[in-house]
Coordinates of C-alpha atoms in Angstrom, one line a residue:
M1 CA 121.9 116.4 137.0
E2 CA 121.5 113.0 138.7
T3 CA 118.0 112.8 137.4
R4 CA 119.4 112.3 133.8
M5 CA 121.7 109.4 134.7
I6 CA 119.1 106.7 134.3
P7 CA 118.8 105.5 130.8
D8 CA 115.5 104.7 129.3
Q9 CA 113.1 104.7 132.3
S10 CA 110.4 106.6 130.5
K11 CA 106.7 106.0 130.5
D12 CA 107.2 103.0 128.2
N13 CA 109.9 101.5 130.5
P14 CA 109.0 102.2 134.1
P15 CA 111.6 101.2 136.8
F16 CA 110.8 98.3 139.0
L17 CA 112.3 98.6 142.5
D18 CA 111.8 96.5 145.7
R19 CA 111.1 99.1 148.5
S20 CA 111.7 96.5 151.2
I21 CA 115.5 96.0 150.7
G22 CA 116.6 99.5 149.7
P23 CA 118.4 100.6 146.6
L24 CA 119.4 98.0 144.1
P25 CA 121.9 98.2 141.2
V26 CA 120.4 99.5 138.0
K27 CA 119.9 97.0 135.2
R28 CA 122.0 98.1 132.3
M29 CA 119.8 99.3 129.5
Y30 CA 120.6 99.7 125.9
P31 CA 121.8 103.3 125.2
Y32 CA 119.4 105.6 123.5
F33 CA 121.2 105.7 120.2
S34 CA 120.7 102.0 119.7
K35 CA 116.9 102.4 119.7
L36 CA 117.2 104.7 116.7
K37 CA 119.1 102.0 114.9
I38 CA 116.5 99.4 116.0
F39 CA 113.7 101.7 114.7
L40 CA 115.7 102.1 111.4
G41 CA 115.9 98.3 111.1
A42 CA 112.3 97.8 111.9
L43 CA 111.2 100.5 109.5
A44 CA 113.3 99.0 106.8
F45 CA 111.7 95.6 107.3
S46 CA 108.2 97.2 107.3
F47 CA 109.1 98.9 104.0
F48 CA 110.3 95.4 102.8
A49 CA 107.0 93.8 103.9
K50 CA 104.8 96.4 102.2
G51 CA 106.9 96.2 99.0
F52 CA 107.0 92.4 99.1
S53 CA 103.2 92.0 99.3
G54 CA 102.5 95.0 97.0
S55 CA 104.8 93.8 94.2
Y56 CA 103.5 90.3 94.5
M57 CA 100.0 91.5 94.0
K58 CA 101.1 93.5 91.0
S59 CA 102.8 90.5 89.5
M60 CA 99.7 88.4 90.0
S61 CA 97.3 90.8 88.2
T62 CA 97.4 88.8 85.0
Q63 CA 96.8 85.5 86.9
I64 CA 93.9 87.1 88.8
E65 CA 92.4 88.4 85.6
R66 CA 92.4 84.9 84.0
R67 CA 91.3 83.0 87.1
F68 CA 88.2 85.2 87.7
E69 CA 87.6 85.8 83.9
I70 CA 87.5 89.5 84.3
S71 CA 88.7 92.4 82.1
S72 CA 91.8 94.5 82.6
S73 CA 89.7 97.5 83.7
V74 CA 88.2 95.3 86.5
V75 CA 91.8 94.3 87.4
G76 CA 92.5 98.0 87.5
I77 CA 89.7 98.6 90.0
I78 CA 91.1 95.8 92.2
D79 CA 94.5 97.4 92.1
G80 CA 93.0 100.8 92.8
S81 CA 91.2 99.5 95.9
F82 CA 94.6 99.6 97.6
E83 CA 94.8 103.3 97.0
I84 CA 91.2 103.8 98.3
G85 CA 92.3 102.1 101.5
N86 CA 95.2 104.5 101.8
L87 CA 93.0 107.5 101.2
M88 CA 90.6 106.5 104.0
V89 CA 93.2 107.0 106.7
M90 CA 96.2 108.8 105.1
I91 CA 95.2 112.4 106.0
L92 CA 94.4 111.3 109.6
V93 CA 97.6 109.5 110.3
S94 CA 99.8 112.1 108.6
Y95 CA 98.2 115.1 110.2
L96 CA 98.3 113.6 113.7
G97 CA 102.0 112.9 113.1
S98 CA 104.0 113.4 116.3
K99 CA 100.8 113.7 118.4
V100 CA 100.4 109.9 118.4
H101 CA 102.6 107.0 119.4
R102 CA 104.1 106.5 115.9
P103 CA 105.8 103.1 116.4
K104 CA 102.6 101.5 117.8
V105 CA 100.4 103.0 115.0
I106 CA 102.8 101.5 112.5
A107 CA 102.6 98.1 114.3
A108 CA 98.8 98.2 114.1
G109 CA 99.0 99.0 110.4
C110 CA 101.3 96.0 109.7
L111 CA 98.7 93.7 111.4
I112 CA 95.9 95.1 109.2
M113 CA 98.1 94.5 106.1
S114 CA 98.5 90.9 107.2
F115 CA 94.8 90.4 107.7
G116 CA 94.0 91.9 104.3
T117 CA 96.5 89.7 102.6
F118 CA 95.0 86.5 104.1
L119 CA 91.5 87.7 103.2
S120 CA 92.5 87.8 99.5
V121 CA 93.4 84.1 99.6
M122 CA 89.9 83.0 100.5
P123 CA 88.4 82.8 96.9
H124 CA 90.8 80.0 96.0
F125 CA 89.3 77.7 98.6
L126 CA 85.7 78.6 97.6
M127 CA 85.8 78.4 93.8
G128 CA 86.9 74.9 93.2
R129 CA 89.2 73.8 90.4
Y130 CA 90.0 76.0 87.4
N131 CA 88.8 74.6 84.0
Y132 CA 90.3 76.4 81.0
E133 CA 88.6 77.0 77.7
R134 CA 89.1 74.4 75.0
I135 CA 87.3 72.7 72.1
P136 CA 85.7 69.3 72.3
L137 CA 87.3 66.6 70.0
T138 CA 85.6 63.6 68.5
E139 CA 86.9 60.2 67.5
D140 CA 87.3 59.6 63.8
N141 CA 86.5 56.3 61.9
S142 CA 89.8 54.7 62.9
S143 CA 88.9 55.1 66.6
T144 CA 92.6 55.8 67.2
S145 CA 92.8 59.6 66.7
L146 CA 90.7 62.7 67.4
S147 CA 89.2 65.1 65.0
A148 CA 88.5 68.8 65.5
C149 CA 86.7 69.2 62.2
S150 CA 83.4 67.5 62.9
L151 CA 80.3 68.0 65.0
P152 CA 81.4 68.2 68.6
L153 CA 80.3 65.3 70.9
P154 CA 80.8 64.9 74.6
L155 CA 84.2 63.6 75.6
H156 CA 86.0 63.0 78.9
H157 CA 87.5 66.3 80.1
P158 CA 91.3 65.7 80.7
T159 CA 91.5 67.7 83.9
L160 CA 88.2 66.5 85.5
D161 CA 87.5 63.3 87.3
A162 CA 84.3 61.3 86.7
M163 CA 82.3 62.9 89.6
E164 CA 83.2 66.4 88.5
M165 CA 82.3 65.5 84.9
T166 CA 78.9 64.3 86.0
R167 CA 78.3 67.5 87.9
E168 CA 79.5 69.6 84.9
L169 CA 77.1 67.9 82.5
K170 CA 74.3 68.3 85.1
N171 CA 74.9 72.0 85.2
S172 CA 75.2 72.2 81.5
G173 CA 78.8 73.4 81.7
C174 CA 77.9 76.5 83.8
E175 CA 79.7 77.6 86.9
K176 CA 77.7 78.9 89.9
A177 CA 76.9 82.5 89.5
A178 CA 78.2 83.3 93.0
S179 CA 81.8 82.3 92.0
S180 CA 81.9 85.0 89.4
Y181 CA 82.0 87.7 92.1
L182 CA 84.5 86.1 94.4
W183 CA 87.1 88.6 93.1
I184 CA 85.4 91.0 95.6
F185 CA 87.3 89.2 98.4
V186 CA 90.6 90.1 96.6
L187 CA 89.4 93.7 96.3
M188 CA 88.5 94.0 100.0
G189 CA 91.8 92.4 101.0
N190 CA 93.7 94.9 98.9
L191 CA 91.7 97.7 100.4
L192 CA 92.7 96.5 103.9
R193 CA 96.3 96.4 102.8
G194 CA 96.1 100.0 101.8
I195 CA 94.6 101.0 105.1
G196 CA 97.4 99.1 107.0
E197 CA 100.2 100.6 104.8
A198 CA 99.1 104.2 105.2
P199 CA 101.0 105.0 108.5
I200 CA 104.3 103.4 107.5
M201 CA 105.6 106.1 105.2
P202 CA 104.6 109.4 106.8
L203 CA 105.0 108.3 110.4
G204 CA 108.1 106.3 109.9
V205 CA 110.0 108.8 107.8
S206 CA 109.1 111.8 110.0
Y207 CA 110.2 109.8 113.1
V208 CA 113.6 109.2 111.5
D209 CA 113.9 112.8 110.4
D210 CA 113.0 114.1 113.8
F211 CA 115.6 112.2 115.8
A212 CA 118.4 111.8 113.2
K213 CA 121.1 114.4 112.4
E214 CA 120.2 116.7 109.5
E215 CA 123.2 115.5 107.5
N216 CA 122.3 111.9 108.1
S217 CA 118.6 112.1 107.5
A218 CA 118.7 111.9 103.7
F219 CA 121.2 109.0 103.9
Y220 CA 119.0 107.1 106.4
I221 CA 115.9 107.6 104.4
G222 CA 117.6 106.7 101.2
T223 CA 119.0 103.6 102.8
I224 CA 115.5 102.6 104.2
R225 CA 113.9 103.1 100.8
S226 CA 116.6 101.1 99.2
C227 CA 116.2 98.3 101.7
G228 CA 112.5 98.5 101.1
M229 CA 113.1 97.9 97.4
V230 CA 114.4 94.4 98.3
G231 CA 110.8 93.6 99.1
P232 CA 109.5 94.2 95.5
T233 CA 112.5 92.3 94.2
L234 CA 111.7 89.2 96.2
G235 CA 108.0 89.7 95.7
F236 CA 108.5 89.5 91.9
L237 CA 110.7 86.5 92.3
L238 CA 108.1 84.8 94.4
G239 CA 105.5 85.8 91.8
A240 CA 107.6 84.3 89.0
F241 CA 107.8 81.0 90.9
C242 CA 104.1 80.9 91.7
A243 CA 103.1 81.9 88.1
N244 CA 105.0 78.9 86.8
L245 CA 103.0 76.6 89.1
W246 CA 99.5 75.4 88.0
V247 CA 96.8 77.1 90.1
D248 CA 95.5 73.7 91.4
V249 CA 99.0 72.3 91.9
G250 CA 98.9 69.1 93.9
V251 CA 95.3 68.4 93.0
V252 CA 95.3 68.1 89.2
D253 CA 97.4 65.7 87.1
L254 CA 99.7 68.1 85.3
E255 CA 100.3 65.6 82.5
S256 CA 96.7 65.9 81.4
L257 CA 97.1 69.7 80.7
T258 CA 97.3 70.8 77.1
I259 CA 98.6 74.3 77.8
N260 CA 101.9 75.7 79.2
P261 CA 102.8 78.9 81.1
K262 CA 103.1 80.8 77.7
D263 CA 99.5 80.2 77.0
T264 CA 97.1 83.1 77.6
R265 CA 94.7 80.7 79.4
W266 CA 97.4 79.5 81.9
V267 CA 96.7 80.5 85.6
G268 CA 99.5 80.2 88.1
A269 CA 99.2 79.5 91.8
W270 CA 98.4 83.2 92.6
W271 CA 97.1 82.3 96.1
L272 CA 100.2 80.5 97.4
G273 CA 102.4 83.6 97.6
L274 CA 99.7 85.6 99.4
V275 CA 100.0 83.2 102.4
I276 CA 103.7 84.0 102.6
C277 CA 103.1 87.8 102.2
G278 CA 100.6 87.8 105.0
A279 CA 103.1 86.0 107.4
V280 CA 105.8 88.6 106.6
S281 CA 103.5 91.5 107.3
F282 CA 102.7 90.0 110.7
L283 CA 106.3 89.6 111.6
A284 CA 107.0 93.2 110.6
S285 CA 104.6 94.5 113.2
L286 CA 106.3 92.9 116.2
P287 CA 109.3 95.1 116.9
F288 CA 107.3 98.4 116.8
W289 CA 105.3 97.4 119.9
F290 CA 108.5 97.7 122.0
L291 CA 109.8 101.1 120.8
P292 CA 109.3 104.3 122.7
Y293 CA 107.2 107.3 121.8
S294 CA 110.2 109.6 121.3
L295 CA 114.0 109.6 121.3
P296 CA 116.8 112.2 121.9
K297 CA 118.2 113.8 118.9
E298 CA 121.0 111.9 117.3
G299 CA 124.3 113.2 118.8
E300 CA 122.9 114.1 122.1
E301 CA 122.8 110.5 123.3
R302 CA 126.6 110.4 123.7
N303 CA 126.4 112.7 126.8
L304 CA 123.6 110.5 128.2
K305 CA 125.7 107.4 127.6
K306 CA 128.7 108.8 129.5
L307 CA 126.6 109.9 132.4
S308 CA 124.8 106.6 132.6
E309 CA 128.1 104.6 132.6
S310 CA 129.4 106.6 135.7
S311 CA 126.3 105.7 137.7
V312 CA 126.2 102.3 139.5
T313 CA 123.4 102.7 142.0
I314 CA 120.4 104.9 142.4
Q315 CA 118.2 106.0 145.3
E316 CA 114.4 105.4 145.3
D317 CA 113.6 109.1 145.2
H318 CA 115.9 109.7 142.2
C319 CA 114.2 107.4 139.8
K320 CA 112.5 110.2 137.7
I321 CA 113.9 111.1 134.3
E322 CA 113.3 114.1 132.2
L323 CA 112.1 112.8 128.8
P324 CA 109.5 114.2 126.4
S325 CA 106.1 112.8 127.4
Q326 CA 103.4 112.0 125.0
P327 CA 101.1 115.0 124.7
Q328 CA 97.4 114.7 125.5
L329 CA 95.7 114.9 122.1
K330 CA 92.3 116.7 121.9
F331 CA 90.3 115.8 118.8
S332 CA 88.5 119.2 118.8
E333 CA 91.8 121.1 118.7
A334 CA 93.2 118.8 116.0
V335 CA 90.1 119.5 113.8
K336 CA 90.3 123.2 114.4
D337 CA 93.9 123.5 113.4
F338 CA 93.6 121.3 110.3
L339 CA 92.5 123.9 107.7
P340 CA 95.1 126.6 108.8
T341 CA 97.8 123.9 108.7
L342 CA 96.7 122.8 105.2
K343 CA 96.6 126.4 104.0
K344 CA 100.1 127.0 105.2
L345 CA 101.4 123.9 103.5
L346 CA 99.7 124.6 100.2
G347 CA 101.0 128.1 100.3
N348 CA 104.5 126.8 99.7
P349 CA 105.2 127.1 96.0
V350 CA 108.1 124.6 96.0
F351 CA 105.8 122.0 97.7
L352 CA 103.1 122.7 95.1
V353 CA 105.4 122.0 92.2
Y354 CA 106.6 118.8 93.9
L355 CA 103.0 117.8 94.4
F356 CA 102.2 118.3 90.7
L357 CA 105.2 116.1 89.7
T358 CA 104.2 113.4 92.1
I359 CA 100.8 113.2 90.5
L360 CA 102.3 112.8 87.0
Q361 CA 104.8 110.2 88.3
Y362 CA 102.0 108.1 89.9
N363 CA 99.9 108.2 86.7
S364 CA 102.8 107.0 84.5
M365 CA 104.5 104.5 86.8
V366 CA 101.6 102.9 88.6
G367 CA 99.8 102.1 85.4
L368 CA 102.8 100.7 83.7
I369 CA 104.0 98.6 86.6
T370 CA 100.5 97.1 87.0
F371 CA 100.4 95.9 83.4
E372 CA 104.2 95.5 82.6
T373 CA 104.1 91.7 82.7
K374 CA 101.1 91.7 80.3
F375 CA 103.0 94.1 78.0
M376 CA 106.1 91.9 77.9
E377 CA 104.0 88.8 77.3
Q378 CA 102.0 90.2 74.4
Q379 CA 104.9 92.1 72.8
F380 CA 107.8 89.8 73.0
N381 CA 106.5 86.2 73.3
V382 CA 107.7 86.1 77.0
S383 CA 105.7 84.0 79.5
V384 CA 104.3 85.9 82.4
S385 CA 106.4 84.0 84.9
R386 CA 109.6 84.9 83.0
A387 CA 108.6 88.5 82.7
I388 CA 108.0 88.7 86.4
F389 CA 111.4 87.0 87.1
L390 CA 113.3 89.4 84.9
I391 CA 111.7 92.4 86.6
G392 CA 112.7 91.0 90.0
V393 CA 116.3 90.1 89.2
I394 CA 117.2 92.9 86.8
L395 CA 114.9 95.9 86.8
L396 CA 114.3 96.3 90.6
P397 CA 117.9 95.8 91.7
I398 CA 118.9 98.5 89.3
T399 CA 116.3 100.8 90.8
I400 CA 117.5 100.0 94.3
L401 CA 121.1 100.9 93.3
G402 CA 119.9 104.2 91.8
M403 CA 117.9 105.2 94.9
F404 CA 120.9 104.3 97.2
L405 CA 123.3 106.2 95.0
G406 CA 121.0 109.2 94.9
G407 CA 121.0 109.4 98.7
F408 CA 124.8 108.9 98.8
I409 CA 125.3 111.7 96.3
I410 CA 123.3 114.1 98.5
K411 CA 125.4 113.2 101.6
K412 CA 128.8 113.2 99.7
F413 CA 128.4 116.5 98.0
K414 CA 126.2 118.0 100.7
L415 CA 123.6 119.2 98.2
H416 CA 121.0 121.8 99.3
I417 CA 117.6 122.3 97.9
T418 CA 118.9 124.1 94.7
G419 CA 121.5 121.4 94.0
M420 CA 119.0 118.6 94.5
A421 CA 116.6 120.3 92.1
K422 CA 119.3 120.7 89.4
F423 CA 120.4 117.1 89.9
G424 CA 116.9 115.7 89.6
C425 CA 116.2 117.8 86.5
A426 CA 119.3 116.5 84.8
T427 CA 118.3 112.9 85.4
F428 CA 114.8 113.4 84.1
I429 CA 116.1 115.1 80.9
A430 CA 118.5 112.2 80.3
A431 CA 115.7 109.7 80.9
Y432 CA 113.4 111.5 78.4
L433 CA 116.0 111.3 75.7
L434 CA 116.5 107.6 76.2
N435 CA 112.7 107.1 76.2
L436 CA 112.7 108.2 72.6
L437 CA 114.5 104.9 71.7
Y438 CA 111.5 102.9 72.8
F439 CA 109.9 103.4 69.4
T440 CA 112.7 101.4 67.8
C441 CA 111.7 98.3 69.8
D442 CA 109.0 97.3 67.3
C443 CA 107.3 94.0 67.0
E444 CA 104.6 92.7 64.6
V445 CA 101.1 91.8 65.6
L446 CA 100.4 88.1 66.0
Q447 CA 99.2 86.5 62.8
V448 CA 95.8 85.0 63.6
A449 CA 93.7 83.7 60.7
G450 CA 90.5 85.6 60.4
L451 CA 91.6 88.2 63.0
T452 CA 94.8 89.9 61.8
V453 CA 95.4 88.0 58.6
S454 CA 93.2 86.3 56.1
Y455 CA 93.4 82.5 55.7
S456 CA 95.6 83.1 52.7
G457 CA 98.1 85.0 54.8
V458 CA 97.2 88.6 53.7
K459 CA 97.2 91.2 56.5
Q460 CA 93.8 92.6 57.4
S461 CA 93.3 96.4 57.7
S462 CA 90.5 95.7 60.2
F463 CA 89.4 92.8 62.3
P464 CA 85.8 91.8 61.4
K465 CA 84.6 88.6 63.2
N466 CA 82.7 87.4 60.1
N467 CA 86.0 86.5 58.4
L468 CA 86.6 83.6 60.8
I469 CA 84.8 81.1 58.5
A470 CA 86.5 80.3 55.2
S471 CA 86.0 77.8 52.5
C472 CA 88.6 75.5 54.0
N473 CA 86.7 75.1 57.3
S474 CA 83.1 75.8 56.3
D475 CA 82.1 72.2 56.8
C476 CA 83.6 71.8 60.2
S477 CA 80.8 73.3 62.4
C478 CA 83.3 75.5 64.4
V479 CA 82.1 77.5 67.4
L480 CA 83.0 81.1 66.8
N481 CA 83.7 82.3 70.3
Q482 CA 86.1 79.5 71.3
W483 CA 89.9 80.0 71.8
D484 CA 92.2 77.0 71.8
P485 CA 94.9 78.1 69.4
V486 CA 97.1 76.0 67.2
C487 CA 100.1 76.9 65.1
G488 CA 100.1 75.7 61.5
D489 CA 103.2 74.7 59.5
N490 CA 102.7 78.0 57.5
G491 CA 103.4 80.1 60.6
I492 CA 99.9 81.3 61.1
T493 CA 97.9 80.9 64.3
Y494 CA 94.4 79.5 64.2
M495 CA 91.8 80.2 66.9
T496 CA 91.2 76.4 67.2
A497 CA 92.1 73.3 65.4
C498 CA 88.6 73.3 64.0
F499 CA 89.2 76.6 62.3
A500 CA 92.4 75.1 60.8
G501 CA 90.3 72.3 59.4
C502 CA 92.2 69.5 61.1
K503 CA 90.8 66.1 60.5
S504 CA 93.0 63.9 62.7
S505 CA 95.5 64.0 65.5
I506 CA 98.1 62.0 67.3
G507 CA 99.5 62.2 70.9
T508 CA 97.9 63.5 74.1
G509 CA 98.2 66.5 76.3
K510 CA 100.8 69.1 75.4
N511 CA 102.3 66.8 72.7
M512 CA 99.1 66.5 70.6
V513 CA 99.7 67.2 66.9
F514 CA 96.9 67.7 64.4
H515 CA 97.1 66.4 60.8
N516 CA 95.2 66.8 57.6
C517 CA 94.5 70.5 58.3
S518 CA 92.8 71.8 55.2
C519 CA 93.4 75.5 56.0
V520 CA 97.2 75.0 56.6
Q521 CA 98.5 75.4 53.1
A522 CA 102.2 75.9 52.2
E523 CA 102.8 78.4 49.5
G524 CA 103.1 76.8 46.1
L525 CA 101.6 73.5 47.2
E526 CA 98.0 72.5 46.6
S527 CA 97.8 69.2 48.6
G528 CA 99.6 67.5 51.3
N529 CA 99.4 66.3 55.0
F530 CA 99.5 69.8 56.6
S531 CA 99.8 69.8 60.4
A532 CA 99.4 72.1 63.4
V533 CA 100.6 72.0 67.0
L534 CA 99.0 73.3 70.1
G535 CA 99.7 76.9 71.1
Q536 CA 100.3 80.2 69.4
C537 CA 103.1 80.6 66.8
Q538 CA 106.3 82.2 68.0
R539 CA 107.3 85.5 66.6
E540 CA 111.1 85.2 66.2
S541 CA 111.7 88.9 65.4
C542 CA 110.0 89.9 68.7
T543 CA 112.1 87.5 70.7
K544 CA 115.3 88.9 69.2
T545 CA 114.2 92.5 70.1
F546 CA 113.4 91.7 73.7
P547 CA 117.1 91.9 75.1
Y548 CA 117.4 95.4 73.6
F549 CA 114.1 96.5 75.2
L550 CA 115.2 95.1 78.5
A551 CA 118.6 96.9 78.4
L552 CA 116.9 100.2 77.5
L553 CA 114.3 99.8 80.2
S554 CA 117.0 99.1 82.9
T555 CA 119.0 102.1 81.9
C556 CA 116.0 104.4 82.1
A557 CA 115.1 102.9 85.5
L558 CA 118.6 103.6 86.8
I559 CA 118.6 107.2 85.7
L560 CA 115.1 107.9 87.1
A561 CA 116.0 106.3 90.4
L562 CA 119.1 108.4 90.7
G563 CA 117.0 111.5 90.7
G564 CA 114.2 110.0 92.9
T565 CA 115.8 110.5 96.3
P566 CA 117.1 114.0 95.7
T567 CA 113.7 115.0 94.4
Y568 CA 112.0 113.4 97.4
M569 CA 114.2 115.3 99.8
I570 CA 113.2 118.6 98.2
M571 CA 109.9 118.2 99.9
F572 CA 111.5 117.8 103.4
R573 CA 113.7 120.8 102.9
S574 CA 111.0 123.1 101.6
V575 CA 108.6 122.8 104.5
S576 CA 108.9 123.7 108.2
P577 CA 109.8 120.8 110.6
D578 CA 106.4 120.6 112.2
L579 CA 104.8 120.0 108.8
K580 CA 107.0 117.2 107.6
S581 CA 104.7 114.2 108.3
F582 CA 101.7 116.2 107.1
A583 CA 103.5 117.0 103.9
V584 CA 104.3 113.4 103.3
G585 CA 100.7 112.5 103.9
I586 CA 99.3 115.2 101.5
D587 CA 101.9 114.2 98.9
A588 CA 100.9 110.5 99.1
L589 CA 97.2 111.5 99.3
C590 CA 97.2 113.6 96.1
G591 CA 99.4 111.1 94.3
R592 CA 96.9 108.3 95.1
I593 CA 93.7 110.2 94.4
L594 CA 94.8 111.7 91.1
G595 CA 97.4 109.1 90.1
G596 CA 97.5 105.8 91.9
L597 CA 93.7 105.3 92.0
P598 CA 92.6 106.2 88.4
A599 CA 95.8 105.1 86.5
P600 CA 95.2 101.3 86.7
I601 CA 91.6 101.8 85.8
Y602 CA 92.0 103.9 82.7
F603 CA 95.2 102.0 81.7
G604 CA 93.1 98.8 81.9
A605 CA 90.3 100.3 80.0
L606 CA 92.7 101.4 77.2
I607 CA 94.3 98.0 77.1
D608 CA 90.8 96.4 76.8
Q609 CA 90.2 98.6 73.7
T610 CA 93.1 96.8 72.0
C611 CA 91.8 93.3 72.6
L612 CA 91.2 91.3 69.4
K613 CA 89.7 88.1 70.9
W614 CA 87.9 87.8 74.2
G615 CA 87.7 84.5 76.1
T616 CA 84.3 83.0 76.8
K617 CA 83.0 82.1 80.3
R618 CA 81.5 78.7 80.8
C619 CA 78.2 80.4 81.7
G620 CA 78.4 82.7 78.7
G621 CA 79.7 86.2 78.3
S622 CA 83.2 87.6 77.8
G623 CA 86.0 86.5 80.0
S624 CA 89.6 87.7 79.9
C625 CA 91.3 88.8 76.7
R626 CA 93.2 86.1 74.8
V627 CA 95.1 88.2 72.1
Y628 CA 95.7 91.9 71.7
D629 CA 96.5 94.3 68.9
T630 CA 100.1 94.7 70.1
K631 CA 100.9 97.7 67.9
A632 CA 98.1 99.8 69.5
F633 CA 99.0 98.4 73.0
R634 CA 102.6 99.4 72.6
T635 CA 101.9 102.9 71.2
F636 CA 99.8 104.3 74.0
C637 CA 102.0 102.8 76.7
K638 CA 105.1 104.5 75.2
L639 CA 103.4 107.8 74.7
I640 CA 102.1 108.0 78.3
L641 CA 105.6 107.2 79.8
K642 CA 107.4 109.6 77.4
D643 CA 105.1 112.5 78.1
A644 CA 105.3 112.0 81.9
V645 CA 109.1 112.0 81.9
L646 CA 109.2 115.1 79.7
I647 CA 107.0 117.1 82.1
H648 CA 109.3 116.0 85.0
S649 CA 112.4 117.2 83.2
T650 CA 110.9 120.6 82.5

């Protein structure tokens, strides 16, 4: 009995005694139960770290697309590289489970996450300054204003100094080819983040479930996941802040810019937040290095505490303690047992149904989250920074509340597997019915002369490019592939001031106003000094619809989150205790292979199909999309989300 009086002198914390002076008083150690609480706190912070960096990367997808001038499908590949990294090690870490030192494996994973995040920052320091697409302007006869409707002549670039302008002319306005592929650094960094994140969920959650009381396990896991959701909230808030900053902040004179954060050519300081995310991931690794391989079951530590308090001194030959020792893992035995273990797990029908639902959930949610900010920007005239901010302060906190309440309901009403299944089904049915209301949040397509409407204001049934030239701008020598939009007094957006037929301008930077625009004609008037301002025209009806869309989206998120924790716990209650970590790994593996990996890619490809006007790289070729057919964009997003929720509810 005396051999169990010494707290926490396991293999990880060996006693240090001086043999020359006999027995010494034992240094008071923290009781065992506190180490479970420490692990819960460390795991919650690691969930925060991975959610923080993951949500920030999601929020910066539009900025990365514009900075590297790539399509949405390529952005989807970059986003999917995270899932590839997970797949590379997920089966290994989840199958080994309790056979490895779980806290130290999680610590190593957090370090890899940190390194991958820092790797993604490198392109910013290799690419040089960002020069957005714009038309050249020429001086008119008065030499006091600039004209868009004339043959373009070289003019000083507002955001370039003299040395850079000389280099630009020398290279004929073409960037180095190597810089076009620097997005691969972001892809590789995202892949490393996926590798590092892989051990956190299966090893951390199984560790908690192994050493916590059964009635407390669901509450602990729900609390950890809820705390982890604070990470995405702050990640989106950081993303909103960085998206509102110019990418070359501190280097370029911001007064010389002619665009604002609402412009589709705007690129925020995407790299700045990644530095912070990498530091947070590094800090998350530190506490796990000092946690033991195993702990007593929660509740059993009280007896150990009482016995340890009654002991003041120990003898040298009584310094051994009976604690579970880390088993010697043989790789050959692990490989031999893998297939039988997998067969046993997949033979569970409840787990198979849960696996199918997970795949559907990954497909619908991952794709929508990746491009949610782009959707809000294109549909409701919301800047990317504001869309990111609203997701962070409204949508994610509501999701956190739903997940926490879901775990609390399980604990309060002591729901078993049948009760959890019924509760989850009810929430999905309610969410499906609410999703039908999404079709009422309608918004018209942006009116762009020559793309969606004719120059007389008549809507086009198709979007042929040969309609860009009209009689009002035929003598202006406009370049067809340029995008530097202006909004006319008639409420129609023109691709450039040249296409609007503008002959003069006043002001500089964002305050520039174009006059004598021959294509801007008010109804019923045949002549006049028609003007246009920089930027796209605002769609007032879309702006008014946005609050209703946001309220509906938040309500659906709350209901889905309520059923998320009970549905997740079904997996734990439907498999044997020795398969818990393996079940979590297989669940995450299948979700990522069949959902998380392909969803951003095919979502991005579908979004690319709705593009009406592609940007142009300085070396030629298509860049990122400038304007979308918002009706087609909206339709396929709603259908995918609605169908996924319907299958969950059934």
